[in-house]
CSV table of N, CA and C in Angstrom, one decimal:
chain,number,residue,atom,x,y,z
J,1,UNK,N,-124.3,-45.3,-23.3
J,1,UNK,CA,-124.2,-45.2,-24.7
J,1,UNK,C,-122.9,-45.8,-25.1
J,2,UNK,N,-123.1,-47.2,-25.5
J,2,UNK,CA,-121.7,-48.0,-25.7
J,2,UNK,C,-121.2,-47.9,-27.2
J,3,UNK,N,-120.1,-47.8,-27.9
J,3,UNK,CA,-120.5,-47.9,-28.9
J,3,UNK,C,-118.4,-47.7,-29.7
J,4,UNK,N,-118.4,-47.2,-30.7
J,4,UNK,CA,-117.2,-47.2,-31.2
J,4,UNK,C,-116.7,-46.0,-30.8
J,5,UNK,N,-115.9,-45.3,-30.4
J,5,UNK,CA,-115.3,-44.1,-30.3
J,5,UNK,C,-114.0,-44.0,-31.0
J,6,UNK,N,-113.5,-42.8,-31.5
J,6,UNK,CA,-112.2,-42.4,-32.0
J,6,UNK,C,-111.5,-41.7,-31.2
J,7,UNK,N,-110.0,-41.9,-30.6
J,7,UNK,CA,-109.3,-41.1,-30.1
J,7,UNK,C,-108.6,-40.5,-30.5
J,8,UNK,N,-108.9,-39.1,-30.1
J,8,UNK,CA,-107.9,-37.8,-30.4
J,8,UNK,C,-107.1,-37.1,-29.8
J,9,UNK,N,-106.3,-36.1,-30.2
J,9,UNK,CA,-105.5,-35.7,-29.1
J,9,UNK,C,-106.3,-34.2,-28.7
J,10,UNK,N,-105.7,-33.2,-28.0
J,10,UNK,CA,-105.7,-32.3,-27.8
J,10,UNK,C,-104.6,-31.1,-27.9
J,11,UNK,N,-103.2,-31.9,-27.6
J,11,UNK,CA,-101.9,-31.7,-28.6
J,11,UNK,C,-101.2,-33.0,-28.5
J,12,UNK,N,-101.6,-33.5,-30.1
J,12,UNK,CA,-100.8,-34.8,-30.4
J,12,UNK,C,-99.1,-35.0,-30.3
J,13,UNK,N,-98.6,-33.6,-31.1
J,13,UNK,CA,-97.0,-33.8,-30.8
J,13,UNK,C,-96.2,-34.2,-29.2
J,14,UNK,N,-96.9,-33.3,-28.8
J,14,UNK,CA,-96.3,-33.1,-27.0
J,14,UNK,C,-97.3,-34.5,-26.2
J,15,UNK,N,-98.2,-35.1,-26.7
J,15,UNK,CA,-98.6,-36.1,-26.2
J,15,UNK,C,-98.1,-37.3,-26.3
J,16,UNK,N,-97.5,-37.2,-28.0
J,16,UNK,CA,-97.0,-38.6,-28.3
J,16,UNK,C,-95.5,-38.6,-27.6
J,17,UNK,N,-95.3,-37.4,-27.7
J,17,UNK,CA,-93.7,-37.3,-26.8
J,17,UNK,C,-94.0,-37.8,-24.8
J,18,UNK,N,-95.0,-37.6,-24.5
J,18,UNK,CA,-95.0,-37.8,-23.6
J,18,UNK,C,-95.6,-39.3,-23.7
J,19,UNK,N,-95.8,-40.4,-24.3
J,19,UNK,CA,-96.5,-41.5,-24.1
J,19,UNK,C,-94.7,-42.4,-25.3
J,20,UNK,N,-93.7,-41.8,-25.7
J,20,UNK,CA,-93.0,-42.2,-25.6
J,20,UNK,C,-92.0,-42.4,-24.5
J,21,UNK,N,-91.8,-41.4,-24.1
J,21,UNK,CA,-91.1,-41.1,-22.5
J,21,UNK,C,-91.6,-42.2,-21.8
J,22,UNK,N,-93.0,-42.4,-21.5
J,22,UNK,CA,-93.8,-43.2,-20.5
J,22,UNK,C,-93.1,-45.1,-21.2
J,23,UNK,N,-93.0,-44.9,-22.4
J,23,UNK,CA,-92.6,-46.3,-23.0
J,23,UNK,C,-90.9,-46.7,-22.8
J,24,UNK,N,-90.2,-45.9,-22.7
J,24,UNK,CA,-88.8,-46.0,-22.6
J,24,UNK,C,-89.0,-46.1,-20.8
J,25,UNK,N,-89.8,-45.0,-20.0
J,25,UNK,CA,-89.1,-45.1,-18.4
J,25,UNK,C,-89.8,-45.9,-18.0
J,26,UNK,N,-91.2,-46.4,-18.0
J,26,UNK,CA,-92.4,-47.0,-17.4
J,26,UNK,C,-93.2,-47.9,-18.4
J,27,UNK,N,-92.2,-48.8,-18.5
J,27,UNK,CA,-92.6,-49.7,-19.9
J,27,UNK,C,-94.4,-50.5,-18.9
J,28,UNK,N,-94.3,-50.9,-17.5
J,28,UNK,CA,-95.5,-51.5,-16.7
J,28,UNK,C,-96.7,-50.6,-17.5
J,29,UNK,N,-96.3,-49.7,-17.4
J,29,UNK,CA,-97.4,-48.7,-17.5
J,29,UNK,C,-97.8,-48.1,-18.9
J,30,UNK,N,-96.9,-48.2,-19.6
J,30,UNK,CA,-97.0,-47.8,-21.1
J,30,UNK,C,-97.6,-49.3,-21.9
J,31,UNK,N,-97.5,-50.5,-21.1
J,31,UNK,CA,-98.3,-51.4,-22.0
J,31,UNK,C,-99.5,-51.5,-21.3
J,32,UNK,N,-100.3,-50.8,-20.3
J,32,UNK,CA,-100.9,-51.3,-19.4
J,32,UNK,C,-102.1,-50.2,-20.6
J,33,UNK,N,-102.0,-49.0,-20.8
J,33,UNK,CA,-102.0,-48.2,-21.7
J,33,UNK,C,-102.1,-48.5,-22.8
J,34,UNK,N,-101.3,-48.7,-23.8
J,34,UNK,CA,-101.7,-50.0,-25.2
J,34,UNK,C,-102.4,-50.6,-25.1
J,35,UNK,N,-102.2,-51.8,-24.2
J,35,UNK,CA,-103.4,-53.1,-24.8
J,35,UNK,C,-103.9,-53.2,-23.9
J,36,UNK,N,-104.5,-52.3,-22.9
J,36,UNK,CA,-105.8,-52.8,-22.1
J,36,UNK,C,-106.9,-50.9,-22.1
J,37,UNK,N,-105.9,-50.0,-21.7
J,37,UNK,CA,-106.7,-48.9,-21.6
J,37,UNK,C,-107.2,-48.9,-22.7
J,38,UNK,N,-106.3,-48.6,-23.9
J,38,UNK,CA,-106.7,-47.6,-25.2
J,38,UNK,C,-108.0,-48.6,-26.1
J,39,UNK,N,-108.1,-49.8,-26.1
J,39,UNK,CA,-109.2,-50.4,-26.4
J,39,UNK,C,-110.6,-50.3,-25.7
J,40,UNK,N,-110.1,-50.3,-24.3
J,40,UNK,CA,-111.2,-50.1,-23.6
J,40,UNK,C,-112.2,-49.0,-24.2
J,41,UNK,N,-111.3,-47.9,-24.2
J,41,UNK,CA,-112.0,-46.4,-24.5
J,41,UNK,C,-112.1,-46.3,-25.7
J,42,UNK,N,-111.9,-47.3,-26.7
J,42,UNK,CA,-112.5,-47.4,-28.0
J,42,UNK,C,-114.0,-48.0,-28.3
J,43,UNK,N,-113.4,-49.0,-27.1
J,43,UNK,CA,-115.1,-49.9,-27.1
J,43,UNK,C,-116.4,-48.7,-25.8
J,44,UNK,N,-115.4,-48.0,-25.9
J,44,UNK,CA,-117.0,-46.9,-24.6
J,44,UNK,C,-116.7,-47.4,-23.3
J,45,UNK,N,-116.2,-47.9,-22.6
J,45,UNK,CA,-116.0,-48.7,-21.7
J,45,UNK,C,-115.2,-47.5,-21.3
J,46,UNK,N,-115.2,-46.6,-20.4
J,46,UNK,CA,-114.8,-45.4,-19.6
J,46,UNK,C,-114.1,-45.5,-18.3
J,47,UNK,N,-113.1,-45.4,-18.4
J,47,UNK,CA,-112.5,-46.4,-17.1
J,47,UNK,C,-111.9,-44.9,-16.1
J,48,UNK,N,-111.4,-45.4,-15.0
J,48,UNK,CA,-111.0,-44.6,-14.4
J,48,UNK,C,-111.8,-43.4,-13.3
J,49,UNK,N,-111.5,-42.6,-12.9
J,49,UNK,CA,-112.6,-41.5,-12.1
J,49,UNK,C,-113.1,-40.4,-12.9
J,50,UNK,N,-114.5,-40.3,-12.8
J,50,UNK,CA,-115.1,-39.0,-13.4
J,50,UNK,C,-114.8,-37.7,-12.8
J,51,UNK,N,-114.2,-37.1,-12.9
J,51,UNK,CA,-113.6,-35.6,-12.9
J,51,UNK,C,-115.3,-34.9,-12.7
J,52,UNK,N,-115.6,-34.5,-13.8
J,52,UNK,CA,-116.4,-33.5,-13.9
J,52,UNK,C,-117.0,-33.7,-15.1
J,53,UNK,N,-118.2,-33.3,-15.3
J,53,UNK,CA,-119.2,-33.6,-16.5
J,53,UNK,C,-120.3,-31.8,-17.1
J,54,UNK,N,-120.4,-31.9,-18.2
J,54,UNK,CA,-120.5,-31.1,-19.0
J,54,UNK,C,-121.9,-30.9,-19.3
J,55,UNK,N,-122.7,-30.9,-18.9
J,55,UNK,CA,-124.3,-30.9,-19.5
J,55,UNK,C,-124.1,-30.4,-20.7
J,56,UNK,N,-124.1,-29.3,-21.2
J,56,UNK,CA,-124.1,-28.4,-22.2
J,56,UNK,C,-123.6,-29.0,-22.9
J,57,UNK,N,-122.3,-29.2,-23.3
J,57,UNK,CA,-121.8,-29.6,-24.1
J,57,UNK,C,-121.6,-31.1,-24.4
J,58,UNK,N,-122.2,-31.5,-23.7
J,58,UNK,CA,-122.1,-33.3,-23.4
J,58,UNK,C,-120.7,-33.9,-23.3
J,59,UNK,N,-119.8,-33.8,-22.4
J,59,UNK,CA,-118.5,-34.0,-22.2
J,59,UNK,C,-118.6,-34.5,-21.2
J,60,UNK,N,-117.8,-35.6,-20.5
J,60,UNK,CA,-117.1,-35.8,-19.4
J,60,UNK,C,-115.8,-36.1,-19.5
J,61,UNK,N,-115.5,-35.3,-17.8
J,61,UNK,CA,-113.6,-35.4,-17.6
J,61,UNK,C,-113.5,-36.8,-17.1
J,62,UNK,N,-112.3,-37.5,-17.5
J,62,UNK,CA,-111.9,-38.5,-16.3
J,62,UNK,C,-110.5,-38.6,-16.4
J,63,UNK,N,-110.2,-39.1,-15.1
J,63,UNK,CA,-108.8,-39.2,-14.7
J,63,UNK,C,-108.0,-40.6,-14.5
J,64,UNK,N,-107.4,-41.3,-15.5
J,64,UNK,CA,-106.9,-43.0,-15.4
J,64,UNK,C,-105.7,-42.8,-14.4
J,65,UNK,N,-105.5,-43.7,-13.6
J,65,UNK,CA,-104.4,-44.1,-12.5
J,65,UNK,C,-103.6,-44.9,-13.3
J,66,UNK,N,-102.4,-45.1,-13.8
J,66,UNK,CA,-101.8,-45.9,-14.2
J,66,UNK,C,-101.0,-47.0,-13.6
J,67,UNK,N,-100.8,-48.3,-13.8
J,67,UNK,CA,-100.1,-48.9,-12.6
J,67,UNK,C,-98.1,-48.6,-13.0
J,68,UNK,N,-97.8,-48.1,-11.6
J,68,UNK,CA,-96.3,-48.4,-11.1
J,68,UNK,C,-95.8,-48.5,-10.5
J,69,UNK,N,-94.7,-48.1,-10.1
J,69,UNK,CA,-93.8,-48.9,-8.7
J,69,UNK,C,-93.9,-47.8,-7.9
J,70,UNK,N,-93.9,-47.9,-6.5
J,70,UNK,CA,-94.4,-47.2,-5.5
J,70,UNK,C,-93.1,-46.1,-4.9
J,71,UNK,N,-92.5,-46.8,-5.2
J,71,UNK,CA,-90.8,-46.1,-4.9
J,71,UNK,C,-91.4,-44.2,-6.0
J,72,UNK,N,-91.7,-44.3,-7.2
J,72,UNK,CA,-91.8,-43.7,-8.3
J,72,UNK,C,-93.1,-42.8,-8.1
J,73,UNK,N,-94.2,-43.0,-7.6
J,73,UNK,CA,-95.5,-42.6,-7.2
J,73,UNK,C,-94.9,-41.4,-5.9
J,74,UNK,N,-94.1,-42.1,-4.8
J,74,UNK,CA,-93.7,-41.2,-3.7
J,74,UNK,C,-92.6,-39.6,-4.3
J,75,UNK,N,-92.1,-40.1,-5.0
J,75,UNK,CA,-91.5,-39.3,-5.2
J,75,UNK,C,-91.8,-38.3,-7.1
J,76,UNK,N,-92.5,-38.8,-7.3
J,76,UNK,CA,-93.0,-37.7,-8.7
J,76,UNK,C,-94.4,-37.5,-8.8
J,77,UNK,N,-95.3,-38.8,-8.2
J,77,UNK,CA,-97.2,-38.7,-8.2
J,77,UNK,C,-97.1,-39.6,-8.7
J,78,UNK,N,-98.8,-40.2,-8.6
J,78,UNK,CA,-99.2,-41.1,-9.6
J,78,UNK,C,-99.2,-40.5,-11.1
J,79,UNK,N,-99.0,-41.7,-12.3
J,79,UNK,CA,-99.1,-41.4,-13.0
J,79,UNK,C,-100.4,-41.4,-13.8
J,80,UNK,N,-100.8,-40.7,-14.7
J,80,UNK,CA,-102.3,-40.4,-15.0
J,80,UNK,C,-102.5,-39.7,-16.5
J,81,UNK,N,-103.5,-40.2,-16.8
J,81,UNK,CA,-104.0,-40.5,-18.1
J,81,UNK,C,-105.5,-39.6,-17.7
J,82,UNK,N,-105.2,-38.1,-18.4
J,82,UNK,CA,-106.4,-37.5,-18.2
J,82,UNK,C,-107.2,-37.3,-19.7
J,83,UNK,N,-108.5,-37.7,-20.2
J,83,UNK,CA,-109.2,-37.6,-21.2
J,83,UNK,C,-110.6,-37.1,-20.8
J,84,UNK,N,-111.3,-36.3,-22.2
J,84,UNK,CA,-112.5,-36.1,-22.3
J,84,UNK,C,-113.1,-36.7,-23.1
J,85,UNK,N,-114.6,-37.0,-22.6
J,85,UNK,CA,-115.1,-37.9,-23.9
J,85,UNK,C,-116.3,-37.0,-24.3
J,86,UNK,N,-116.5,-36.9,-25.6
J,86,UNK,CA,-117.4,-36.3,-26.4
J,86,UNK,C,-118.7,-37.2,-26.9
J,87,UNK,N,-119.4,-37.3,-25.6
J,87,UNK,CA,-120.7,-38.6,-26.3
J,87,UNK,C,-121.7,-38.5,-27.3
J,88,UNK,N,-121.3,-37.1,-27.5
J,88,UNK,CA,-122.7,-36.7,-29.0
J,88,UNK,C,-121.7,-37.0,-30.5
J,89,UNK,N,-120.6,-37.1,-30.5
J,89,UNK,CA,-119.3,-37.0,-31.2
J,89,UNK,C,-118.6,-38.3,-31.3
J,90,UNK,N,-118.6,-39.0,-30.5
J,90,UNK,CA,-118.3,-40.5,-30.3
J,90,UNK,C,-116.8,-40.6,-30.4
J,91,UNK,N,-116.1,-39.4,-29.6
J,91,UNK,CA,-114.6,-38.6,-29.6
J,91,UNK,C,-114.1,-39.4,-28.0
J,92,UNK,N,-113.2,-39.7,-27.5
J,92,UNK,CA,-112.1,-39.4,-26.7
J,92,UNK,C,-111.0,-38.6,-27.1
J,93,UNK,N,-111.2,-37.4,-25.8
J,93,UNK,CA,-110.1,-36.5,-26.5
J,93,UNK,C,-109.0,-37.1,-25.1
J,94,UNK,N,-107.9,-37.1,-25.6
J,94,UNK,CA,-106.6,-37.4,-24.7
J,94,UNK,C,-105.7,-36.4,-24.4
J,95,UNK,N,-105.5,-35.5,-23.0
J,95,UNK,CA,-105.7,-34.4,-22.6
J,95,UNK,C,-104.6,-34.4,-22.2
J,96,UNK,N,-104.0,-35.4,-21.3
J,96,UNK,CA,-102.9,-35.3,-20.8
J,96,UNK,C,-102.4,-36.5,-20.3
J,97,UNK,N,-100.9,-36.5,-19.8
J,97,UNK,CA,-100.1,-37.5,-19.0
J,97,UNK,C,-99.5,-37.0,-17.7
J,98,UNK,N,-99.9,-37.3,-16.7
J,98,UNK,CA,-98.9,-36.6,-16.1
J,98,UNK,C,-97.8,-37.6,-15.2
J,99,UNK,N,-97.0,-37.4,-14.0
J,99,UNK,CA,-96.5,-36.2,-14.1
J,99,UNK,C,-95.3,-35.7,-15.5
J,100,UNK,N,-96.1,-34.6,-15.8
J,100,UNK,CA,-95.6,-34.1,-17.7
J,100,UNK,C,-94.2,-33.9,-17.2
J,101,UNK,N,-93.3,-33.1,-15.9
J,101,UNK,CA,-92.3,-32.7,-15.8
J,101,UNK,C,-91.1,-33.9,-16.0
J,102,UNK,N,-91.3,-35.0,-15.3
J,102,UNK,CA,-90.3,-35.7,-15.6
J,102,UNK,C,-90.2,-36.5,-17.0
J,103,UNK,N,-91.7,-36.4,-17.8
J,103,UNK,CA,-91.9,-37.6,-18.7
J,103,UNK,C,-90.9,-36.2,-19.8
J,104,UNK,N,-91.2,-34.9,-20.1
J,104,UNK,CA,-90.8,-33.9,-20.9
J,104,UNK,C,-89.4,-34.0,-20.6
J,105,UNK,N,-89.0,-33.9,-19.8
J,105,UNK,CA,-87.5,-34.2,-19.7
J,105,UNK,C,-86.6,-35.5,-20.1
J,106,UNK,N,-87.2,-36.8,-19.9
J,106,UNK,CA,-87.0,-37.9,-20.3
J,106,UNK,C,-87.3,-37.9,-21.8
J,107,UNK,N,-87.9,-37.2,-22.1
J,107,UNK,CA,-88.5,-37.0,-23.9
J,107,UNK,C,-87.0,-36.3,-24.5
J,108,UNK,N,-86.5,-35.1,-23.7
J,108,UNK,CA,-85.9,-33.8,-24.5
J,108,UNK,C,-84.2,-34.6,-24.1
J,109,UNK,N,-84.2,-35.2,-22.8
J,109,UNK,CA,-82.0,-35.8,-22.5
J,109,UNK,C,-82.5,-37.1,-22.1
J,110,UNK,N,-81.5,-37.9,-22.5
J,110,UNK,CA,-81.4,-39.1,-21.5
J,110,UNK,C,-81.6,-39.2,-19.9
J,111,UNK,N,-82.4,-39.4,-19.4
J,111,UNK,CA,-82.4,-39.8,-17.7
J,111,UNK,C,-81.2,-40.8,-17.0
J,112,UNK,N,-81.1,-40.5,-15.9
J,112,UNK,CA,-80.6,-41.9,-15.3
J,112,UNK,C,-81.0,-41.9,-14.4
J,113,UNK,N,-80.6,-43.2,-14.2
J,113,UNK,CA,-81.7,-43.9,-12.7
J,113,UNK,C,-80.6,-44.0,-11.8
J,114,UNK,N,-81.5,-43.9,-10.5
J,114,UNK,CA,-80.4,-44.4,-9.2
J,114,UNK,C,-81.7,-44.9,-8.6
J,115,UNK,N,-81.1,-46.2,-8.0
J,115,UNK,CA,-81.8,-47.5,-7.0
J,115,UNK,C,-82.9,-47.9,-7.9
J,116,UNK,N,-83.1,-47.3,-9.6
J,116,UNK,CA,-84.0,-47.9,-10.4
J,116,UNK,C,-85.5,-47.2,-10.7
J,117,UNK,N,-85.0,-45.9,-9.8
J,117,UNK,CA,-85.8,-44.8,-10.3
J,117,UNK,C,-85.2,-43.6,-11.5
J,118,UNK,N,-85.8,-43.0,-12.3
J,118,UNK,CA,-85.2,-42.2,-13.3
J,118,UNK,C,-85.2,-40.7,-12.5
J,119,UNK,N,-84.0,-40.4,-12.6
J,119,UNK,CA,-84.2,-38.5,-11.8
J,119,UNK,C,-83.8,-37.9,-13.1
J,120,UNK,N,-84.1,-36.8,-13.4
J,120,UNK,CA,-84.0,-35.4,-14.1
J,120,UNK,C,-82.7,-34.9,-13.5
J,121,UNK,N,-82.1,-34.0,-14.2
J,121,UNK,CA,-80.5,-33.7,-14.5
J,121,UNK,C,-80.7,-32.0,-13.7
J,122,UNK,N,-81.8,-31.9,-14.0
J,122,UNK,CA,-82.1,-30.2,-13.3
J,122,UNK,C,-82.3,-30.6,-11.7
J,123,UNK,N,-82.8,-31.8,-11.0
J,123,UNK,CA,-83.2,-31.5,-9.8
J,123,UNK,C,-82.5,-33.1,-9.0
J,124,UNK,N,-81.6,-33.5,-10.2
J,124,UNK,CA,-80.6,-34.4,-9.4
J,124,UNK,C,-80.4,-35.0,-7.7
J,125,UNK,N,-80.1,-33.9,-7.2
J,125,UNK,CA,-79.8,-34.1,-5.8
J,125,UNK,C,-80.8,-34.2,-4.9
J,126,UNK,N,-81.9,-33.4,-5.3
J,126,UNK,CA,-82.9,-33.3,-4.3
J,126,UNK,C,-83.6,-34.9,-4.1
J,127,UNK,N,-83.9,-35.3,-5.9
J,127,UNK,CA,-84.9,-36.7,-6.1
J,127,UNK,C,-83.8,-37.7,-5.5
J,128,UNK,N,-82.9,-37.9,-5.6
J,128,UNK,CA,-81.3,-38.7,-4.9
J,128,UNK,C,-82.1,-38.6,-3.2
J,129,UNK,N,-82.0,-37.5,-2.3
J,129,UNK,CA,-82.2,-37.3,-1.5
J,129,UNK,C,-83.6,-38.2,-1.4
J,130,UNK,N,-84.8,-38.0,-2.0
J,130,UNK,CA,-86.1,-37.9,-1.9
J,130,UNK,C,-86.3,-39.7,-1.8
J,131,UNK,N,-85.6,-40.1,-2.6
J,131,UNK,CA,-85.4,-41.7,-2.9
J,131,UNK,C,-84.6,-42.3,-1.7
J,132,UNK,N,-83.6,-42.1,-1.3
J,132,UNK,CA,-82.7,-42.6,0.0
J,132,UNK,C,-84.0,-42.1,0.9
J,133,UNK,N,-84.7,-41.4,1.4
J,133,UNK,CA,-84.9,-41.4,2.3
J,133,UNK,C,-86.1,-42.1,2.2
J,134,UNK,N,-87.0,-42.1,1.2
J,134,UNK,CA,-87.6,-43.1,1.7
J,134,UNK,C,-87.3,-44.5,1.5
J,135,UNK,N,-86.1,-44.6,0.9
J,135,UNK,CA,-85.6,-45.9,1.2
J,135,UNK,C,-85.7,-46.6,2.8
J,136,UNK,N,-84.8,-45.7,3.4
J,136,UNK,CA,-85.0,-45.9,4.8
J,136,UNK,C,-85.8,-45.9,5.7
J,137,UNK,N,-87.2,-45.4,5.2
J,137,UNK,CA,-88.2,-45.1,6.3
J,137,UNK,C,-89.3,-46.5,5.5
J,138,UNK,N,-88.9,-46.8,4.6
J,138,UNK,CA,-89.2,-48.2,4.1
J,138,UNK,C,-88.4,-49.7,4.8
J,139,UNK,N,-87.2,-49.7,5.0
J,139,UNK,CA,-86.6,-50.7,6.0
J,139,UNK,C,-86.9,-50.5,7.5
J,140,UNK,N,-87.7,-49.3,8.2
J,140,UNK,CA,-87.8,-49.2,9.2
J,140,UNK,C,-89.1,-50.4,9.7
């Protein structure tokens, strides 16, 4: 069932905060998001993995992989664009971003980067740590 859909949020404030964050640290991914995801899922075109689906209520979950740099994946996750679609309702609801911890943080202080990754001010040393080392197991 192809057709027009409207996207919604689920909580707009904390989403748009989180898809700002994604635009300032992960610009690859924040346009990958704009002009190719968010049209897609306008035109019905359902991208990504199906999570779980709803008989009853006619819903399906899915889960978008976003593209980034691999350095950034190892050390926080993939990042991900999780939505429900409402096909009696002609709804995409937009559920989440994740990972929410670093993007919430990048939203609430300034980040800074080392070797061109962004670390969080609460867990500094550890993500420093987590980056050097696989720096090195990367030259090996």
């Amino acid at each position: 069932m192809k057709g027009r859909f409207l996207l919604d949020y689920l909580d707009e404030n904390n989403f748009k905060k989180l898809e700002r964050s994604l635009k300032k640290y992960n610009m690859m991914a924040y346009k990958k998001l704009m002009f190719d995801f968010y049209p897609s899922l306008r035109k019905g075109d359902f991208l990504g993995e199906l999570v779980s689906i709803n008989k009853h209520e006619q819903t399906e979950n899915y889960e978008l992989q976003l593209p980034t740099d691999n350095l950034f994946v190892k050390v926080y996750g993939k990042v991900k664009l999780s939505y429900t679609v409402y096909k009696d309702q002609n709804v995409v609801m937009l559920t989440g971003l994740e990972p929410k911890d670093i993007l919430m943080d990048g939203h609430k202080s300034e980040l800074t980067a080392y070797k061109g990754i962004m670390i969080s001010k609460a867990n500094a040393q550890k993500e420093m740590f987590k980056i050097d080392l696989l720096s090195r197991l990367e030259d090996k």
